Tab-separated table of C-alpha atoms in Angstrom:
chain	number	residue	atom	x	y	z
A	151	UNK	CA	122.948	124.308	44.078
A	152	UNK	CA	125.552	123.359	46.673
A	153	UNK	CA	126.465	119.685	47.004
A	154	UNK	CA	125.114	119.582	50.550
A	155	UNK	CA	121.772	120.972	49.366
A	156	UNK	CA	121.627	118.502	46.480
A	157	UNK	CA	122.183	115.620	48.880
A	158	UNK	CA	119.568	117.034	51.244
A	159	UNK	CA	117.077	117.334	48.370
A	160	UNK	CA	117.649	113.728	47.352
A	161	UNK	CA	117.371	112.484	50.917
A	162	UNK	CA	114.033	114.207	51.486
A	163	UNK	CA	112.716	113.041	48.130
A	164	UNK	CA	113.500	109.400	49.004
A	165	UNK	CA	112.289	109.725	52.582
A	166	UNK	CA	108.999	111.320	51.586
A	167	UNK	CA	108.295	109.081	48.611
A	168	UNK	CA	109.288	105.672	49.962
A	169	UNK	CA	110.278	105.654	53.633
A	170	UNK	CA	107.595	107.493	55.614
A	171	UNK	CA	105.107	104.644	56.032
A	172	UNK	CA	102.994	103.906	59.108
A	173	UNK	CA	100.894	100.965	60.266
A	174	UNK	CA	97.933	103.119	61.219
A	175	UNK	CA	96.942	106.627	62.253
A	176	UNK	CA	97.791	105.981	65.900
A	177	UNK	CA	101.355	105.012	64.983
A	178	UNK	CA	101.650	108.127	62.848
A	179	UNK	CA	100.321	110.378	65.627
A	180	UNK	CA	102.925	108.991	68.045
A	181	UNK	CA	105.702	109.597	65.494
A	182	UNK	CA	104.498	113.111	64.686
A	183	UNK	CA	104.247	114.019	68.358
A	184	UNK	CA	107.919	113.153	68.826
A	185	UNK	CA	108.912	115.137	65.726
A	186	UNK	CA	107.029	118.216	66.910
A	187	UNK	CA	108.521	118.034	70.399
A	188	UNK	CA	112.035	117.633	68.993
A	189	UNK	CA	111.433	120.691	66.792
A	190	UNK	CA	110.169	122.732	69.743
A	191	UNK	CA	113.044	121.717	72.001
A	192	UNK	CA	115.696	122.533	69.413
A	193	UNK	CA	114.402	125.625	67.632
A	194	UNK	CA	112.129	127.600	69.992
A	195	UNK	CA	115.074	128.788	72.135
A	196	UNK	CA	116.647	130.325	69.006
A	197	UNK	CA	113.733	132.736	68.542
A	198	UNK	CA	113.457	135.735	70.906
A	199	UNK	CA	109.663	135.589	70.715
A	200	UNK	CA	109.450	131.927	71.717
A	201	UNK	CA	112.445	131.751	74.069
A	202	UNK	CA	110.295	132.045	77.180
A	203	UNK	CA	108.096	129.175	75.954
A	204	UNK	CA	111.000	126.726	75.684
A	205	UNK	CA	110.217	123.399	77.338
A	206	UNK	CA	106.458	123.877	77.176
A	207	UNK	CA	104.111	121.632	75.169
A	208	UNK	CA	102.694	122.828	71.872
A	209	UNK	CA	99.265	123.405	73.408
A	210	UNK	CA	100.736	125.989	75.798
A	211	UNK	CA	102.045	128.197	72.985
A	212	UNK	CA	99.997	131.150	71.699
A	213	UNK	CA	97.898	130.926	68.559
A	214	UNK	CA	99.075	133.638	66.165
A	215	UNK	CA	97.844	135.123	62.887
A	216	UNK	CA	99.271	137.224	60.046
A	217	UNK	CA	99.025	140.465	62.022
A	218	UNK	CA	100.994	138.970	64.921
A	219	UNK	CA	103.554	137.454	62.561
A	220	UNK	CA	104.198	140.801	60.893
A	221	UNK	CA	104.205	142.756	64.156
A	222	UNK	CA	106.722	140.351	65.738
A	223	UNK	CA	108.585	139.260	62.595
A	224	UNK	CA	111.949	140.449	63.921
A	225	UNK	CA	111.582	138.320	67.074
A	226	UNK	CA	109.988	135.234	65.511
A	227	UNK	CA	112.640	134.333	62.951
A	228	UNK	CA	115.880	132.716	64.065
A	229	UNK	CA	118.154	134.551	61.594
A	230	UNK	CA	117.979	138.032	63.113
A	231	UNK	CA	116.303	139.475	59.994
A	232	UNK	CA	114.090	142.534	60.432
A	233	UNK	CA	110.772	142.982	58.676
A	234	UNK	CA	111.994	146.233	57.115
A	235	UNK	CA	115.028	144.681	55.416
A	236	UNK	CA	113.098	141.566	54.330
A	237	UNK	CA	110.310	143.697	52.860
A	238	UNK	CA	112.805	145.938	51.087
A	239	UNK	CA	114.452	142.968	49.325
A	240	UNK	CA	111.107	141.365	48.433
A	241	UNK	CA	109.645	144.596	47.030
A	242	UNK	CA	112.767	145.208	44.952
A	243	UNK	CA	112.369	141.750	43.400
A	244	UNK	CA	108.689	142.409	42.676
A	245	UNK	CA	109.488	145.737	41.050
A	246	UNK	CA	112.414	144.583	38.898
A	247	UNK	CA	110.961	141.071	38.285
A	248	UNK	CA	114.431	139.773	39.166
A	249	UNK	CA	113.845	137.183	41.880
A	250	UNK	CA	117.420	135.912	42.127
A	251	UNK	CA	118.817	138.274	44.823
A	252	UNK	CA	118.958	136.881	48.359
A	253	UNK	CA	119.224	138.345	51.822
A	254	UNK	CA	122.194	136.883	53.702
A	255	UNK	CA	121.857	133.720	51.645
A	256	UNK	CA	118.121	133.435	52.274
A	257	UNK	CA	115.129	133.666	49.948
A	258	UNK	CA	112.643	136.418	50.762
A	259	UNK	CA	109.220	136.708	49.195
A	260	UNK	CA	105.791	138.267	49.555
A	261	UNK	CA	102.421	136.578	49.705
A	262	UNK	CA	99.748	137.653	47.253
A	263	UNK	CA	97.892	139.691	49.874
A	264	UNK	CA	94.451	138.307	49.025
A	265	UNK	CA	93.053	139.774	52.241
A	266	UNK	CA	94.883	143.089	52.385
A	267	UNK	CA	98.296	143.191	54.068
A	268	UNK	CA	100.867	141.035	52.308
A	269	UNK	CA	102.807	138.497	54.316
A	270	UNK	CA	106.581	138.053	54.120
A	271	UNK	CA	108.285	134.675	53.976
A	272	UNK	CA	111.890	133.790	54.707
A	273	UNK	CA	113.535	130.517	53.617
A	274	UNK	CA	117.147	129.391	54.107
A	275	UNK	CA	119.175	127.319	51.616
A	276	UNK	CA	118.726	124.042	53.450
A	277	UNK	CA	114.980	124.648	53.760
A	278	UNK	CA	114.733	125.283	50.021
A	279	UNK	CA	116.414	121.944	49.285
A	280	UNK	CA	114.156	120.187	51.769
A	281	UNK	CA	111.051	121.788	50.240
A	282	UNK	CA	112.118	120.833	46.700
A	283	UNK	CA	112.681	117.205	47.669
A	284	UNK	CA	109.312	116.948	49.396
A	285	UNK	CA	107.574	118.734	46.515
A	286	UNK	CA	108.967	116.407	43.838
A	287	UNK	CA	108.140	113.360	45.938
A	288	UNK	CA	104.541	114.523	46.250
A	289	UNK	CA	103.916	115.649	42.664
A	290	UNK	CA	105.753	113.427	40.178
A	291	UNK	CA	103.885	110.424	38.774
A	292	UNK	CA	105.854	107.173	38.597
A	293	UNK	CA	106.869	107.603	34.950
A	294	UNK	CA	108.316	111.066	35.573
A	295	UNK	CA	109.990	109.934	38.771
A	296	UNK	CA	111.802	107.223	36.811
A	297	UNK	CA	112.851	109.792	34.217
A	298	UNK	CA	114.093	112.126	36.946
A	299	UNK	CA	116.271	109.408	38.452
A	300	UNK	CA	117.510	107.413	35.459
A	301	UNK	CA	116.088	108.925	32.265
A	302	UNK	CA	118.041	110.505	29.445
A	303	UNK	CA	115.730	113.535	29.206
A	304	UNK	CA	114.928	116.069	31.940
A	305	UNK	CA	111.477	116.434	33.443
A	306	UNK	CA	109.952	119.589	31.947
A	307	UNK	CA	107.924	121.852	34.230
A	308	UNK	CA	105.927	124.933	33.200
A	309	UNK	CA	105.103	127.101	36.206
A	310	UNK	CA	102.633	130.011	36.079
A	311	UNK	CA	102.387	132.382	39.042
A	312	UNK	CA	102.261	136.044	39.985
A	313	UNK	CA	105.866	136.034	41.179
A	314	UNK	CA	108.845	133.733	40.925
A	315	UNK	CA	111.167	132.873	43.807
A	316	UNK	CA	114.459	131.191	44.544
A	317	UNK	CA	112.332	128.708	46.434
A	318	UNK	CA	110.635	127.559	43.223
A	319	UNK	CA	113.764	127.663	41.074
A	320	UNK	CA	115.435	125.253	43.500
A	321	UNK	CA	113.678	122.670	41.350
A	322	UNK	CA	115.715	123.730	38.300
A	323	UNK	CA	118.669	121.470	37.450
A	324	UNK	CA	120.084	119.265	34.719
A	325	UNK	CA	117.324	116.801	35.592
A	326	UNK	CA	114.494	119.357	35.721
A	327	UNK	CA	113.784	121.889	32.956
A	328	UNK	CA	111.901	124.424	35.093
A	329	UNK	CA	110.446	127.473	33.323
A	330	UNK	CA	108.623	130.287	35.076
A	331	UNK	CA	105.843	132.143	33.246
A	332	UNK	CA	105.173	135.561	34.765
A	333	UNK	CA	101.426	136.209	35.062
A	334	UNK	CA	102.098	139.922	35.346
A	335	UNK	CA	102.606	139.694	31.558
A	336	UNK	CA	99.299	137.896	31.047
A	337	UNK	CA	98.675	134.390	29.711
A	338	UNK	CA	98.507	134.388	25.918
A	339	UNK	CA	102.029	135.780	25.473
A	340	UNK	CA	103.414	132.591	27.048
A	341	UNK	CA	101.723	130.175	24.619
A	342	UNK	CA	104.617	130.001	22.093
A	343	UNK	CA	107.139	129.182	24.839
A	344	UNK	CA	104.760	126.614	26.298
A	345	UNK	CA	104.355	124.907	22.938
A	346	UNK	CA	108.113	124.980	22.372
A	347	UNK	CA	108.862	123.417	25.759
A	348	UNK	CA	106.145	120.714	25.597
A	349	UNK	CA	106.003	120.452	29.398
A	350	UNK	CA	105.445	117.243	31.324
A	351	UNK	CA	103.938	119.176	34.252
A	352	UNK	CA	101.872	122.354	34.032
A	353	UNK	CA	101.465	124.137	37.372
A	354	UNK	CA	99.181	127.195	37.562
A	355	UNK	CA	96.247	128.785	39.401
A	356	UNK	CA	92.898	127.188	38.547
A	357	UNK	CA	91.644	130.176	36.556
A	358	UNK	CA	94.825	130.169	34.438
A	359	UNK	CA	94.554	126.426	33.828
A	360	UNK	CA	90.992	127.034	32.670
A	361	UNK	CA	92.231	129.608	30.143
A	362	UNK	CA	94.925	127.224	28.928
A	363	UNK	CA	92.283	124.515	28.633
A	364	UNK	CA	90.216	126.776	26.418
A	365	UNK	CA	93.211	127.312	24.126
A	366	UNK	CA	93.871	123.561	24.094
A	367	UNK	CA	90.246	122.793	23.256
A	368	UNK	CA	90.390	125.286	20.372
A	369	UNK	CA	93.544	123.681	18.991
A	370	UNK	CA	95.726	126.687	19.794
A	371	UNK	CA	97.768	124.910	22.488
A	372	UNK	CA	99.001	121.522	21.215
A	373	UNK	CA	100.673	120.201	24.371
A	374	UNK	CA	100.288	116.837	26.111
A	375	UNK	CA	101.423	117.139	29.724
A	376	UNK	CA	101.478	114.094	31.968
A	377	UNK	CA	100.180	116.014	34.965
A	378	UNK	CA	98.175	119.196	35.536
A	379	UNK	CA	98.495	120.802	38.979
A	380	UNK	CA	96.289	123.572	40.340
A	381	UNK	CA	97.768	125.996	42.888
A	382	UNK	CA	97.030	129.302	44.658
A	383	UNK	CA	93.260	129.379	44.023
A	384	UNK	CA	90.235	127.270	44.877
A	385	UNK	CA	89.736	124.615	42.198
A	386	UNK	CA	86.044	124.932	41.422
A	387	UNK	CA	83.969	122.195	39.810
A	388	UNK	CA	83.330	123.992	36.516
A	389	UNK	CA	87.025	124.796	35.998
A	390	UNK	CA	88.000	121.258	36.996
A	391	UNK	CA	85.645	119.748	34.422
A	392	UNK	CA	86.831	122.151	31.707
A	393	UNK	CA	90.528	121.410	32.374
A	394	UNK	CA	90.068	117.648	32.577
A	395	UNK	CA	88.072	117.547	29.362
A	396	UNK	CA	90.659	119.596	27.463
A	397	UNK	CA	93.717	117.661	28.646
A	398	UNK	CA	92.172	114.228	29.216
A	399	UNK	CA	93.389	113.727	32.785
A	400	UNK	CA	92.538	114.430	36.418
A	401	UNK	CA	93.623	117.751	37.884
A	402	UNK	CA	95.866	117.492	40.943
A	403	UNK	CA	96.112	120.184	43.618
A	404	UNK	CA	98.866	121.645	45.772
A	405	UNK	CA	97.834	123.431	48.936
A	406	UNK	CA	100.840	125.707	49.358
A	407	UNK	CA	100.937	129.113	51.013
A	408	UNK	CA	103.306	131.440	52.840
A	409	UNK	CA	102.847	129.333	55.961
A	410	UNK	CA	104.050	126.103	54.344
A	411	UNK	CA	103.391	123.203	51.981
A	412	UNK	CA	100.132	122.036	53.523
A	413	UNK	CA	98.527	119.541	51.142
A	414	UNK	CA	98.730	117.579	47.907
A	415	UNK	CA	96.709	115.208	45.731
A	416	UNK	CA	97.691	111.546	46.044
A	417	UNK	CA	97.808	109.056	43.175
A	418	UNK	CA	94.228	108.026	43.994
A	419	UNK	CA	93.120	111.595	43.263
A	420	UNK	CA	92.377	112.570	46.891
A	421	UNK	CA	93.655	115.705	48.604
A	422	UNK	CA	95.715	114.974	51.738
A	423	UNK	CA	97.258	117.220	54.350
A	424	UNK	CA	101.052	117.065	54.343
A	425	UNK	CA	101.141	116.015	57.984
A	426	UNK	CA	104.472	114.247	57.789
A	427	UNK	CA	105.953	117.767	57.870
A	428	UNK	CA	103.137	120.005	59.129
A	429	UNK	CA	101.103	119.577	62.312
A	430	UNK	CA	97.467	120.649	61.895
A	431	UNK	CA	95.123	121.511	64.778
A	432	UNK	CA	91.545	121.762	63.497
A	433	UNK	CA	89.413	124.652	64.750
A	434	UNK	CA	86.000	123.175	64.011
A	435	UNK	CA	83.380	125.420	62.452
A	436	UNK	CA	80.346	123.190	62.930
A	437	UNK	CA	79.138	120.731	65.530
A	438	UNK	CA	79.221	117.888	62.982
A	439	UNK	CA	82.968	118.505	62.520
A	440	UNK	CA	82.807	118.596	58.745
A	441	UNK	CA	84.659	121.897	58.276
A	442	UNK	CA	87.547	123.501	60.099
A	443	UNK	CA	90.103	126.298	60.066
A	444	UNK	CA	93.651	124.875	60.314
A	445	UNK	CA	96.091	125.982	62.998
A	446	UNK	CA	99.496	125.152	61.519
A	447	UNK	CA	102.836	124.205	63.030
A	448	UNK	CA	105.425	123.551	60.317
A	449	UNK	CA	108.128	121.446	61.976
A	450	UNK	CA	110.226	121.365	58.783
A	451	UNK	CA	110.983	125.117	58.845
A	452	UNK	CA	113.636	126.473	61.164
A	453	UNK	CA	114.297	130.054	59.994
A	454	UNK	CA	110.873	131.703	60.024
A	455	UNK	CA	109.071	129.716	62.686
A	456	UNK	CA	105.463	128.821	61.896
A	457	UNK	CA	104.073	127.684	65.244
A	458	UNK	CA	100.329	127.492	65.919
A	459	UNK	CA	99.592	129.859	63.041
A	460	UNK	CA	95.854	130.237	62.413
A	461	UNK	CA	95.018	130.393	58.737
A	462	UNK	CA	91.862	131.964	57.321
A	463	UNK	CA	91.083	128.964	55.113
A	464	UNK	CA	88.019	126.741	55.380
A	465	UNK	CA	88.783	123.041	54.859
A	466	UNK	CA	86.086	120.384	54.346
A	467	UNK	CA	86.779	116.901	55.670
A	468	UNK	CA	86.517	113.860	53.419
A	469	UNK	CA	84.081	111.449	55.043
A	470	UNK	CA	85.267	108.290	53.304
A	471	UNK	CA	88.840	107.016	53.815
A	472	UNK	CA	91.377	107.053	50.995
A	473	UNK	CA	92.877	103.728	49.918
A	474	UNK	CA	96.295	105.189	49.032
A	475	UNK	CA	97.791	104.587	52.477
A	476	UNK	CA	98.990	108.168	53.036
A	477	UNK	CA	99.269	109.166	56.680
A	478	UNK	CA	97.910	112.683	56.192
A	479	UNK	CA	94.181	113.028	56.707
A	480	UNK	CA	92.056	113.241	53.589
A	481	UNK	CA	90.368	116.538	52.713
A	482	UNK	CA	87.412	116.893	50.383
A	483	UNK	CA	88.270	120.466	49.488
A	484	UNK	CA	89.925	123.703	50.463
A	485	UNK	CA	86.739	125.729	50.114
A	486	UNK	CA	88.229	129.191	50.356
A	487	UNK	CA	88.839	131.928	52.895
A	488	UNK	CA	86.772	132.533	56.009
A	489	UNK	CA	85.514	135.719	54.407
A	490	UNK	CA	84.257	133.665	51.461
A	491	UNK	CA	81.572	132.392	53.869
A	492	UNK	CA	78.237	134.159	53.406
A	493	UNK	CA	75.796	134.743	56.279
A	494	UNK	CA	72.023	135.052	56.494
A	495	UNK	CA	69.654	135.155	59.483
A	496	UNK	CA	67.398	132.187	60.112
A	497	UNK	CA	63.838	132.869	59.045
A	498	UNK	CA	62.479	131.704	62.423
A	499	UNK	CA	65.194	132.361	65.036
A	500	UNK	CA	67.078	135.326	63.528
A	501	UNK	CA	70.559	133.978	64.358
A	502	UNK	CA	73.120	134.191	61.591
A	503	UNK	CA	73.731	130.929	59.755
A	504	UNK	CA	76.822	130.234	57.659
A	505	UNK	CA	76.545	129.391	53.977
A	506	UNK	CA	79.942	127.902	53.167
A	507	UNK	CA	81.481	128.538	49.752
A	508	UNK	CA	80.848	124.992	48.540
A	509	UNK	CA	77.129	125.344	49.291
A	510	UNK	CA	77.013	128.531	47.241
A	511	UNK	CA	79.015	126.987	44.371
A	512	UNK	CA	76.638	124.020	44.226
A	513	UNK	CA	73.737	126.453	43.938
A	514	UNK	CA	75.517	128.249	41.095
A	515	UNK	CA	75.975	124.997	39.151
A	516	UNK	CA	72.193	124.606	39.078
A	517	UNK	CA	72.104	127.910	37.161
A	518	UNK	CA	74.487	127.005	34.299
A	519	UNK	CA	73.757	130.291	32.551
A	520	UNK	CA	75.896	131.930	35.257
A	521	UNK	CA	78.950	130.021	34.054
A	522	UNK	CA	81.710	130.186	32.962
A	523	UNK	CA	82.190	133.060	35.399
A	524	UNK	CA	80.339	135.033	38.034
A	525	UNK	CA	80.859	137.170	41.136
A	526	UNK	CA	78.900	137.286	44.410
A	527	UNK	CA	79.587	139.936	47.069
A	528	UNK	CA	77.723	140.183	50.361
A	529	UNK	CA	77.207	143.647	51.835
A	530	UNK	CA	75.023	143.060	54.880
A	531	UNK	CA	71.626	141.849	53.659
A	532	UNK	CA	72.461	142.910	50.096
A	533	UNK	CA	74.058	140.376	47.771
A	534	UNK	CA	75.594	141.976	44.698
A	535	UNK	CA	75.862	139.528	41.823
A	536	UNK	CA	77.373	139.623	38.349
A	537	UNK	CA	77.660	137.176	35.465
A	538	UNK	CA	80.257	137.206	32.724
A	539	UNK	CA	77.849	137.497	29.793
A	540	UNK	CA	75.948	140.391	31.480
A	541	UNK	CA	72.695	138.915	30.096
A	542	UNK	CA	69.468	139.581	31.964
A	543	UNK	CA	68.458	135.915	31.730
A	544	UNK	CA	71.751	134.750	33.238
A	545	UNK	CA	71.414	137.237	36.081
A	546	UNK	CA	67.832	136.099	36.741
A	547	UNK	CA	68.846	132.429	36.737
A	548	UNK	CA	71.610	133.036	39.270
A	549	UNK	CA	69.301	135.086	41.478
A	550	UNK	CA	66.653	132.359	41.432
A	551	UNK	CA	69.197	129.689	42.322
A	552	UNK	CA	70.501	131.688	45.292
A	553	UNK	CA	66.934	132.327	46.454
A	554	UNK	CA	66.323	128.569	46.449
A	555	UNK	CA	69.513	128.087	48.466
A	556	UNK	CA	68.240	130.464	51.181
A	557	UNK	CA	64.826	128.792	51.211
A	558	UNK	CA	66.343	125.299	51.434
A	559	UNK	CA	68.147	126.293	54.640
A	560	UNK	CA	65.173	128.243	56.031
A	561	UNK	CA	66.994	131.562	55.905
A	562	UNK	CA	65.781	135.093	55.337
A	563	UNK	CA	66.625	135.798	51.687
A	564	UNK	CA	68.961	138.683	50.880
A	565	UNK	CA	68.178	141.638	48.681
A	566	UNK	CA	69.787	140.953	45.306
A	567	UNK	CA	71.513	143.770	43.471
A	568	UNK	CA	73.104	143.608	40.060
A	569	UNK	CA	76.681	144.814	39.595
A	570	UNK	CA	78.876	144.974	36.482
A	571	UNK	CA	81.056	141.947	35.876
A	572	UNK	CA	84.779	142.666	36.258
A	573	UNK	CA	87.200	140.012	35.082
A	574	UNK	CA	90.258	139.283	37.208
A	575	UNK	CA	93.695	140.159	35.870
A	576	UNK	CA	95.849	137.091	35.279
A	577	UNK	CA	98.274	138.003	38.086
A	578	UNK	CA	95.500	138.518	40.679
A	579	UNK	CA	93.928	135.638	42.565
A	580	UNK	CA	90.370	135.124	41.422
A	581	UNK	CA	87.714	135.252	44.131
A	582	UNK	CA	84.185	134.592	42.924
A	583	UNK	CA	82.491	134.678	46.341
A	584	UNK	CA	83.271	137.260	49.015
A	585	UNK	CA	81.665	138.520	52.191
A	586	UNK	CA	82.465	142.203	52.476
A	587	UNK	CA	80.181	142.608	55.506
A	588	UNK	CA	77.804	140.400	57.463
A	589	UNK	CA	74.202	141.399	58.299
A	590	UNK	CA	73.890	143.345	61.532
A	591	UNK	CA	72.731	141.064	64.351
A	592	UNK	CA	73.767	140.117	67.850
A	593	UNK	CA	73.227	136.398	67.279
A	594	UNK	CA	75.391	133.982	65.303
A	595	UNK	CA	75.278	130.259	64.722
A	596	UNK	CA	78.119	128.332	63.030
A	597	UNK	CA	75.824	125.739	61.507
């Protein structure tokens, strides 16, 4: 890493960890508003797409999505990089599993493509250093932070994901022993290296952490990390309990995606939005304002501009305040994608009513025979369900629990169909609940 980037990393680590403190939410909102406006004034004119919007407030800018980002990629970034050349570099890295090559000094990568088309991300050197500083400030417990700064031994990080990136390896240095474990090769093949490293931090998707927890519980994975961090997938209650029991500690979460570093778990164990660097506009999904889709403006990124980008995630608000003092609003959970929401017509009025993923997961927990794994797919009024053990009793228990869920909300029950259980490959994001198609109706109610 260049000296300038090292200094930038250290500056953002210190700023994020110790300096960004606010008296109250109003003071933070005033500060953030100035940061966003400064970002817009300085960087919008550098992008051909946004040049005509220069000088306008954030609310006047268009809301975009993945399709718009890909269609206008060439005009939205400030580096003059085309989508074709960025995709070519990213696909070559995916094919060769060599993630070191850059494009004009920039990191290029692909999203996992959970919902079809894969997104492309572009990160410059200075942005990588900034991200690494913020990430370490958010994730390291006090003991590991002291070791990072003044300890004799490096902080050891084991990182499991579908693909590596220069962005992630920015963390690697004399002070950080960062090792990437490629999920394209599976999980079990990495156990010897994991045992040899004895990591302080283990970072992996929730389903992979659950598999590691099973090995640890069976005595096949004798490691004692100081922190476990779940990424890339929804952390469901059954996996969380399994991981915490095996490793004897709370599971932390990172809410990180192509569009930015959006959230983290604080030391009090509460998930917060990373609003010191990302502006979030909530698009509320219910009149009680308990769930929303985030519209993201990342004012820490200056190469690939993320401005009023509408995600497809459903976030559930935490109703009680967190005592940690973090400025970012507290979130109870990232429930999943919008197409993880299931829909059924009301039994009396016929309008479609949303059953959010957390409601469905709670129903599943009342049918423990369906665990440790299950799948639910909605195809109109047909719900196809599968359980890992394929047992008739487990299938019946899950069906009965979902029937009670529909009755509790006064909804017309679906037709339940059994489908074979298909496990998810280690390198593919696990999705237990998915709406392939809603019931046909002209009425809808986001309730």
